[in-house]
């Protein structure tokens, strides 16, 4: 987002996620003309869809909509021009997130909303419904609806098939499917988790549960990736949990095991971290003085290394935040600086 509030986009566009009126790929930055009349305060780029939040609280979405990820019924599979989410027109949205194929948002009153794919309860609804014959039906949430209604939410983060929220009291809650179904072979069993060695399946949950292991900490930021999550304290401490292969948790080459309970990323202990972000198989942390630390697999290494000089130039001049989403295409991921 440029200082004049012009919204620019580039990269893969086969689902209309660039918002420029066509489904073409763009190597050079293009202005999203449909948003020129709006005062946009923030944007979020997913792998197949995007959204923008305006200063007056309006929410615009565009891109892939086959699962209802744009917040209205999917009359077409893709939409290449931003349109307002009418279901949220009467509330002021202040922050939002894009997951694998669901979205989350929070308004100025601390109410959270969810829409899109819900096969693992990631939108806060029971995932399995049955028709008249008793056959299970997949139920996507095509119109935004309240989720985590008992919580007063400050921030939302959407993972591959799970959701995470940070409340105004500083607590972290999660629901959905935080782990590949049936796959817990990589788990490093923490002492605090009893009986985990006998578990064969981590069942999805449609209702929020508190994340254990973060009590007593003052949390200021959260992020959710494909199968992992991060949390940041007011003292710049980064905690990670979830799947650990590819080094996405940042615990070093000697520890790529998965964590069921948040653990501090000791390799960042001497850094003043102000923001964290997660992609599908990598994580990124931003320091107060504009430096970026990333933990990722080798496929992401060449991408981030090639962008390093550009990133530092932008952050050094006027960059305030960093968002990295990578869900489907490891080497053509959106990397957005605000």
CSV table of C-alpha atoms in Angstrom, one decimal:
chain,number,residue,atom,x,y,z
A,1,UNK,CA,0.0,0.0,0.0
A,2,UNK,CA,1.6,3.2,-1.1
A,3,UNK,CA,1.7,6.4,1.0
A,4,UNK,CA,-1.0,8.0,-1.3
A,5,UNK,CA,-3.3,5.1,-0.4
A,6,UNK,CA,-3.1,3.6,-3.9
A,7,UNK,CA,-3.3,-0.2,-3.6
A,8,UNK,CA,-0.9,-2.1,-5.8
A,9,UNK,CA,-0.6,-5.8,-6.6
A,10,UNK,CA,1.5,-8.2,-8.7
A,11,UNK,CA,2.2,-11.9,-9.0
A,12,UNK,CA,-0.1,-14.9,-9.8
A,13,UNK,CA,-3.6,-13.8,-10.9
A,14,UNK,CA,-5.3,-17.0,-12.3
A,15,UNK,CA,-8.1,-16.6,-9.7
A,16,UNK,CA,-8.5,-12.9,-10.0
A,17,UNK,CA,-6.6,-12.4,-6.7
A,18,UNK,CA,-4.8,-9.3,-8.0
A,19,UNK,CA,-8.1,-7.4,-8.3
A,20,UNK,CA,-7.2,-5.6,-11.6
A,21,UNK,CA,-10.2,-6.7,-13.7
A,22,UNK,CA,-8.6,-9.8,-15.3
A,23,UNK,CA,-7.0,-13.1,-14.4
A,24,UNK,CA,-3.6,-12.5,-15.8
A,25,UNK,CA,-0.2,-12.9,-14.1
A,26,UNK,CA,1.6,-9.6,-13.5
A,27,UNK,CA,5.4,-9.3,-13.1
A,28,UNK,CA,5.2,-5.6,-12.4
A,29,UNK,CA,3.1,-3.7,-9.9
A,30,UNK,CA,-0.4,-2.7,-11.0
A,31,UNK,CA,-2.8,-0.3,-9.3
A,32,UNK,CA,-6.2,-1.8,-8.2
A,33,UNK,CA,-8.4,0.9,-9.7
A,34,UNK,CA,-11.6,-0.4,-8.1
A,35,UNK,CA,-10.3,0.8,-4.7
A,36,UNK,CA,-9.0,4.2,-5.7
A,37,UNK,CA,-12.1,5.9,-4.3
A,38,UNK,CA,-11.7,4.2,-0.9
A,39,UNK,CA,-9.5,5.1,2.0
A,40,UNK,CA,-7.9,1.7,2.6
A,41,UNK,CA,-6.1,1.2,5.9
A,42,UNK,CA,-4.8,-2.4,5.4
A,43,UNK,CA,-4.7,-5.2,2.9
A,44,UNK,CA,-4.3,-9.0,3.2
A,45,UNK,CA,-3.0,-11.2,0.4
A,46,UNK,CA,-3.7,-15.0,0.3
A,47,UNK,CA,-2.6,-17.4,-2.3
A,48,UNK,CA,-5.9,-17.3,-4.1
A,49,UNK,CA,-7.9,-14.4,-2.7
A,50,UNK,CA,-7.3,-11.0,-1.2
A,51,UNK,CA,-9.1,-8.5,1.0
A,52,UNK,CA,-8.9,-4.8,2.0
A,53,UNK,CA,-10.1,-3.0,5.1
A,54,UNK,CA,-11.1,0.7,4.8
A,55,UNK,CA,-10.8,3.4,7.4
A,56,UNK,CA,-14.6,3.5,7.8
A,57,UNK,CA,-14.6,-0.3,8.5
A,58,UNK,CA,-15.8,-1.5,5.1
A,59,UNK,CA,-14.4,-4.9,4.0
A,60,UNK,CA,-13.7,-5.7,0.3
A,61,UNK,CA,-12.8,-9.1,-1.1
A,62,UNK,CA,-11.8,-10.5,-4.4
A,63,UNK,CA,-10.3,-13.7,-6.0
A,64,UNK,CA,-11.2,-17.3,-5.6
A,65,UNK,CA,-14.8,-17.9,-4.2
A,66,UNK,CA,-15.5,-21.6,-4.8
A,67,UNK,CA,-15.8,-22.2,-1.1
A,68,UNK,CA,-17.4,-18.9,-0.2
A,69,UNK,CA,-14.1,-17.3,0.8
A,70,UNK,CA,-15.2,-13.9,-0.5
A,71,UNK,CA,-18.1,-13.6,2.0
A,72,UNK,CA,-21.0,-14.0,-0.4
A,73,UNK,CA,-22.5,-16.9,-2.4
A,74,UNK,CA,-20.2,-18.2,-5.1
A,75,UNK,CA,-22.1,-17.2,-8.3
A,76,UNK,CA,-18.8,-17.5,-10.1
A,77,UNK,CA,-15.7,-19.4,-9.1
A,78,UNK,CA,-13.5,-16.3,-9.2
A,79,UNK,CA,-14.0,-12.5,-9.1
A,80,UNK,CA,-11.3,-10.2,-10.3
A,81,UNK,CA,-12.7,-6.9,-9.1
A,82,UNK,CA,-13.0,-6.0,-5.4
A,83,UNK,CA,-16.5,-6.0,-4.0
A,84,UNK,CA,-17.8,-5.1,-0.5
A,85,UNK,CA,-18.9,-7.8,1.9
A,86,UNK,CA,-22.5,-6.7,2.4
A,87,UNK,CA,-23.1,-9.0,5.3
A,88,UNK,CA,-20.6,-7.0,7.3
A,89,UNK,CA,-21.7,-3.6,6.1
A,90,UNK,CA,-23.3,-2.6,9.5
A,91,UNK,CA,-20.1,-3.3,11.5
A,92,UNK,CA,-16.7,-1.6,11.5
A,93,UNK,CA,-14.0,-4.2,10.6
A,94,UNK,CA,-10.6,-3.4,12.0
A,95,UNK,CA,-8.6,-6.5,11.2
A,96,UNK,CA,-8.9,-9.7,9.1
A,97,UNK,CA,-7.0,-12.8,8.0
A,98,UNK,CA,-7.0,-15.3,5.2
A,99,UNK,CA,-6.4,-19.0,5.8
A,100,UNK,CA,-6.2,-22.0,3.5
A,101,UNK,CA,-9.8,-21.6,2.3
A,102,UNK,CA,-11.5,-19.7,5.1
A,103,UNK,CA,-11.3,-16.1,6.4
A,104,UNK,CA,-11.7,-14.4,9.8
A,105,UNK,CA,-12.4,-10.8,10.7
A,106,UNK,CA,-12.9,-8.8,13.9
A,107,UNK,CA,-14.8,-5.5,14.4
A,108,UNK,CA,-14.2,-2.5,16.7
A,109,UNK,CA,-16.3,-4.1,19.4
A,110,UNK,CA,-14.2,-7.2,19.6
A,111,UNK,CA,-16.6,-9.5,17.8
A,112,UNK,CA,-15.1,-12.1,15.5
A,113,UNK,CA,-16.5,-13.4,12.2
A,114,UNK,CA,-15.7,-16.4,10.0
A,115,UNK,CA,-16.6,-17.6,6.5
A,116,UNK,CA,-15.4,-20.0,3.8
A,117,UNK,CA,-14.5,-23.7,4.1
A,118,UNK,CA,-15.6,-25.4,7.3
A,119,UNK,CA,-14.9,-29.1,6.9
A,120,UNK,CA,-12.8,-29.1,10.1
A,121,UNK,CA,-14.9,-26.6,12.0
A,122,UNK,CA,-12.5,-23.8,11.3
A,123,UNK,CA,-15.3,-21.3,10.9
A,124,UNK,CA,-16.8,-22.2,14.3
A,125,UNK,CA,-19.6,-24.4,13.1
A,126,UNK,CA,-19.9,-28.2,13.5
A,127,UNK,CA,-18.3,-29.5,10.3
A,128,UNK,CA,-20.6,-32.4,9.6
A,129,UNK,CA,-24.2,-32.0,8.6
A,130,UNK,CA,-26.5,-34.8,7.2
A,131,UNK,CA,-29.2,-34.7,4.5
A,132,UNK,CA,-32.5,-36.5,4.7
A,133,UNK,CA,-30.8,-39.9,3.9
A,134,UNK,CA,-28.3,-39.5,6.7
A,135,UNK,CA,-25.4,-38.8,4.3
A,136,UNK,CA,-22.8,-36.3,5.6
A,137,UNK,CA,-22.7,-33.0,3.8
A,138,UNK,CA,-19.9,-30.6,3.5
A,139,UNK,CA,-21.1,-27.2,4.7
A,140,UNK,CA,-19.2,-24.1,3.6
A,141,UNK,CA,-20.0,-20.8,5.4
A,142,UNK,CA,-20.7,-18.5,2.4
A,143,UNK,CA,-22.0,-15.6,4.5
A,144,UNK,CA,-19.9,-14.3,7.4
A,145,UNK,CA,-21.2,-15.2,10.8
A,146,UNK,CA,-20.1,-14.8,14.4
A,147,UNK,CA,-17.5,-17.1,15.8
A,148,UNK,CA,-16.1,-17.4,19.3
A,149,UNK,CA,-19.1,-15.3,20.6
A,150,UNK,CA,-18.0,-15.5,24.2
A,151,UNK,CA,-14.6,-13.9,23.6
A,152,UNK,CA,-13.8,-10.2,23.2
A,153,UNK,CA,-11.2,-10.5,20.4
A,154,UNK,CA,-8.3,-8.1,19.6
A,155,UNK,CA,-6.8,-10.0,16.7
A,156,UNK,CA,-7.6,-13.0,14.4
A,157,UNK,CA,-5.2,-15.4,12.6
A,158,UNK,CA,-6.3,-18.0,10.0
A,159,UNK,CA,-4.2,-21.1,9.4
A,160,UNK,CA,-4.5,-23.8,6.8
A,161,UNK,CA,-7.6,-25.4,8.5
A,162,UNK,CA,-7.4,-23.8,11.9
A,163,UNK,CA,-8.2,-20.5,13.5
A,164,UNK,CA,-6.5,-18.6,16.3
A,165,UNK,CA,-7.6,-15.4,18.2
A,166,UNK,CA,-6.0,-13.1,20.7
A,167,UNK,CA,-8.4,-11.6,23.2
A,168,UNK,CA,-8.3,-8.2,24.7
A,169,UNK,CA,-7.3,-9.8,27.9
A,170,UNK,CA,-4.2,-11.2,26.2
A,171,UNK,CA,-5.3,-14.9,26.0
A,172,UNK,CA,-4.9,-17.1,22.9
A,173,UNK,CA,-7.7,-19.4,21.8
A,174,UNK,CA,-7.8,-21.8,18.8
A,175,UNK,CA,-10.2,-24.2,17.0
A,176,UNK,CA,-10.5,-26.2,13.8
A,177,UNK,CA,-7.9,-28.8,12.7
A,178,UNK,CA,-4.4,-27.7,13.7
A,179,UNK,CA,-2.7,-30.9,12.5
A,180,UNK,CA,-3.0,-33.1,9.4
A,181,UNK,CA,-5.7,-35.6,10.2
A,182,UNK,CA,-4.2,-38.8,11.7
A,183,UNK,CA,-0.6,-37.5,11.5
A,184,UNK,CA,1.1,-37.0,14.9
A,185,UNK,CA,4.2,-39.0,14.1
A,186,UNK,CA,6.5,-36.0,14.4
A,187,UNK,CA,5.3,-34.8,17.8
A,188,UNK,CA,7.9,-34.1,20.4
A,189,UNK,CA,6.1,-35.0,23.6
A,190,UNK,CA,6.2,-32.2,26.2
A,191,UNK,CA,6.2,-33.1,29.8
A,192,UNK,CA,3.0,-31.1,30.3
A,193,UNK,CA,1.0,-33.2,27.9
A,194,UNK,CA,-0.1,-36.4,29.6
A,195,UNK,CA,-0.9,-39.6,27.7
A,196,UNK,CA,0.0,-38.1,24.3
A,197,UNK,CA,1.9,-41.3,23.3
A,198,UNK,CA,-1.3,-43.2,22.9
A,199,UNK,CA,-3.1,-40.6,20.8
A,200,UNK,CA,-3.6,-41.5,17.1
A,201,UNK,CA,-5.8,-38.7,15.9
A,202,UNK,CA,-6.1,-35.0,16.9
A,203,UNK,CA,-9.8,-34.4,16.3
A,204,UNK,CA,-11.0,-31.1,14.9
A,205,UNK,CA,-12.9,-28.7,17.2
A,206,UNK,CA,-15.5,-26.2,16.1
A,207,UNK,CA,-15.4,-24.3,19.4
A,208,UNK,CA,-12.5,-22.3,20.9
A,209,UNK,CA,-10.2,-23.8,23.4
A,210,UNK,CA,-7.4,-21.9,25.2
A,211,UNK,CA,-3.8,-22.5,24.1
A,212,UNK,CA,-1.9,-24.0,27.0
A,213,UNK,CA,1.6,-22.9,27.8
A,214,UNK,CA,1.1,-19.1,27.3
A,215,UNK,CA,-0.3,-18.2,30.7
A,216,UNK,CA,1.4,-15.4,32.6
A,217,UNK,CA,2.6,-13.8,29.3
A,218,UNK,CA,1.4,-10.5,27.9
A,219,UNK,CA,0.8,-11.2,24.3
A,220,UNK,CA,0.6,-8.6,21.5
A,221,UNK,CA,0.6,-10.5,18.2
A,222,UNK,CA,-0.3,-13.9,16.8
A,223,UNK,CA,0.1,-15.7,13.5
A,224,UNK,CA,-1.1,-18.9,12.0
A,225,UNK,CA,0.5,-21.0,9.2
A,226,UNK,CA,-0.4,-24.2,7.4
A,227,UNK,CA,0.1,-26.5,10.4
A,228,UNK,CA,1.8,-24.2,12.9
A,229,UNK,CA,1.3,-21.0,14.9
A,230,UNK,CA,3.3,-18.2,16.5
A,231,UNK,CA,2.7,-15.7,19.4
A,232,UNK,CA,4.6,-12.6,20.4
A,233,UNK,CA,4.9,-11.1,23.9
A,234,UNK,CA,5.2,-7.4,24.8
A,235,UNK,CA,8.9,-8.0,25.5
A,236,UNK,CA,9.6,-9.2,22.0
A,237,UNK,CA,9.7,-13.0,22.8
A,238,UNK,CA,8.5,-15.3,20.1
A,239,UNK,CA,6.7,-18.6,20.9
A,240,UNK,CA,6.0,-21.3,18.3
A,241,UNK,CA,4.0,-24.6,18.2
A,242,UNK,CA,2.7,-27.1,15.7
A,243,UNK,CA,4.4,-29.1,13.0
A,244,UNK,CA,8.2,-28.6,13.0
A,245,UNK,CA,9.5,-30.0,9.7
A,246,UNK,CA,11.3,-27.6,7.3
A,247,UNK,CA,12.4,-25.6,10.3
A,248,UNK,CA,9.3,-23.5,10.3
A,249,UNK,CA,9.2,-23.2,14.1
A,250,UNK,CA,12.6,-21.7,14.3
A,251,UNK,CA,14.2,-24.0,16.8
A,252,UNK,CA,17.3,-24.6,14.8
A,253,UNK,CA,18.7,-27.4,12.6
A,254,UNK,CA,19.0,-29.8,15.6
A,255,UNK,CA,15.3,-29.5,16.5
A,256,UNK,CA,12.8,-29.8,13.7
A,257,UNK,CA,10.3,-31.8,15.8
A,258,UNK,CA,6.8,-30.7,16.3
A,259,UNK,CA,5.4,-29.1,19.4
A,260,UNK,CA,2.0,-29.5,21.0
A,261,UNK,CA,2.7,-26.8,23.5
A,262,UNK,CA,4.1,-23.3,22.7
A,263,UNK,CA,7.9,-23.0,23.3
A,264,UNK,CA,10.0,-20.0,23.1
A,265,UNK,CA,12.2,-19.5,20.0
A,266,UNK,CA,15.5,-19.1,21.8
A,267,UNK,CA,17.4,-18.1,18.6
A,268,UNK,CA,15.6,-14.8,18.7
A,269,UNK,CA,16.1,-14.2,22.4
A,270,UNK,CA,18.4,-11.2,21.9
A,271,UNK,CA,16.2,-9.5,19.2
A,272,UNK,CA,13.5,-6.9,19.7
A,273,UNK,CA,10.7,-8.5,17.7
A,274,UNK,CA,7.6,-6.4,17.0
A,275,UNK,CA,5.7,-8.7,14.6
A,276,UNK,CA,5.4,-12.3,13.5
A,277,UNK,CA,3.9,-13.8,10.4
A,278,UNK,CA,3.4,-17.4,9.1
A,279,UNK,CA,3.2,-19.0,5.7
A,280,UNK,CA,2.4,-22.5,4.8
A,281,UNK,CA,5.8,-24.0,5.7
A,282,UNK,CA,7.8,-21.0,7.0
A,283,UNK,CA,7.7,-18.1,9.5
A,284,UNK,CA,9.0,-14.5,9.5
A,285,UNK,CA,9.8,-12.1,12.4
A,286,UNK,CA,10.3,-8.4,12.1
A,287,UNK,CA,12.5,-6.4,14.4
A,288,UNK,CA,11.9,-2.9,15.7
A,289,UNK,CA,14.8,-1.6,13.6
A,290,UNK,CA,13.4,-3.1,10.4
A,291,UNK,CA,15.4,-6.4,10.1
A,292,UNK,CA,13.7,-9.6,9.1
A,293,UNK,CA,14.4,-13.1,10.4
A,294,UNK,CA,12.9,-16.1,8.5
A,295,UNK,CA,12.8,-19.8,9.2
A,296,UNK,CA,11.8,-21.9,6.2
A,297,UNK,CA,12.5,-24.9,4.0
A,298,UNK,CA,15.0,-24.7,1.1
A,299,UNK,CA,12.4,-23.9,-1.5
A,300,UNK,CA,11.6,-20.7,0.3
A,301,UNK,CA,15.3,-19.8,0.8
A,302,UNK,CA,15.9,-18.8,-2.7
A,303,UNK,CA,12.7,-16.7,-2.9
A,304,UNK,CA,13.3,-14.8,0.3
A,305,UNK,CA,17.0,-14.4,-0.4
A,306,UNK,CA,16.3,-12.9,-3.8
A,307,UNK,CA,13.8,-10.5,-2.2
A,308,UNK,CA,16.1,-9.5,0.7
A,309,UNK,CA,17.5,-6.3,-0.7
A,310,UNK,CA,14.1,-5.1,-1.8
A,311,UNK,CA,12.5,-5.9,1.5
A,312,UNK,CA,15.2,-4.1,3.5
A,313,UNK,CA,15.0,-1.0,1.2
A,314,UNK,CA,11.2,-0.7,1.7
A,315,UNK,CA,11.3,-1.4,5.4
A,316,UNK,CA,14.2,1.0,5.9
A,317,UNK,CA,12.3,3.9,4.3
A,318,UNK,CA,8.7,3.6,5.5
A,319,UNK,CA,7.7,0.0,6.0
A,320,UNK,CA,5.6,-0.6,9.1
A,321,UNK,CA,4.5,-4.2,8.9
A,322,UNK,CA,5.1,-7.4,7.1
A,323,UNK,CA,2.7,-10.2,6.0
A,324,UNK,CA,3.8,-13.4,4.3
A,325,UNK,CA,1.2,-15.9,3.2
A,326,UNK,CA,2.1,-19.1,1.4
A,327,UNK,CA,-0.5,-21.8,0.9
A,328,UNK,CA,-0.4,-23.3,-2.5
A,329,UNK,CA,2.5,-22.2,-4.6
A,330,UNK,CA,5.8,-22.2,-2.6
A,331,UNK,CA,7.8,-20.3,-5.2
A,332,UNK,CA,5.2,-17.7,-6.2
A,333,UNK,CA,3.9,-16.7,-2.8
A,334,UNK,CA,2.5,-13.3,-2.2
A,335,UNK,CA,4.9,-11.1,-0.1
A,336,UNK,CA,3.3,-7.9,0.9
A,337,UNK,CA,4.8,-4.9,2.7
A,338,UNK,CA,2.6,-2.2,4.2
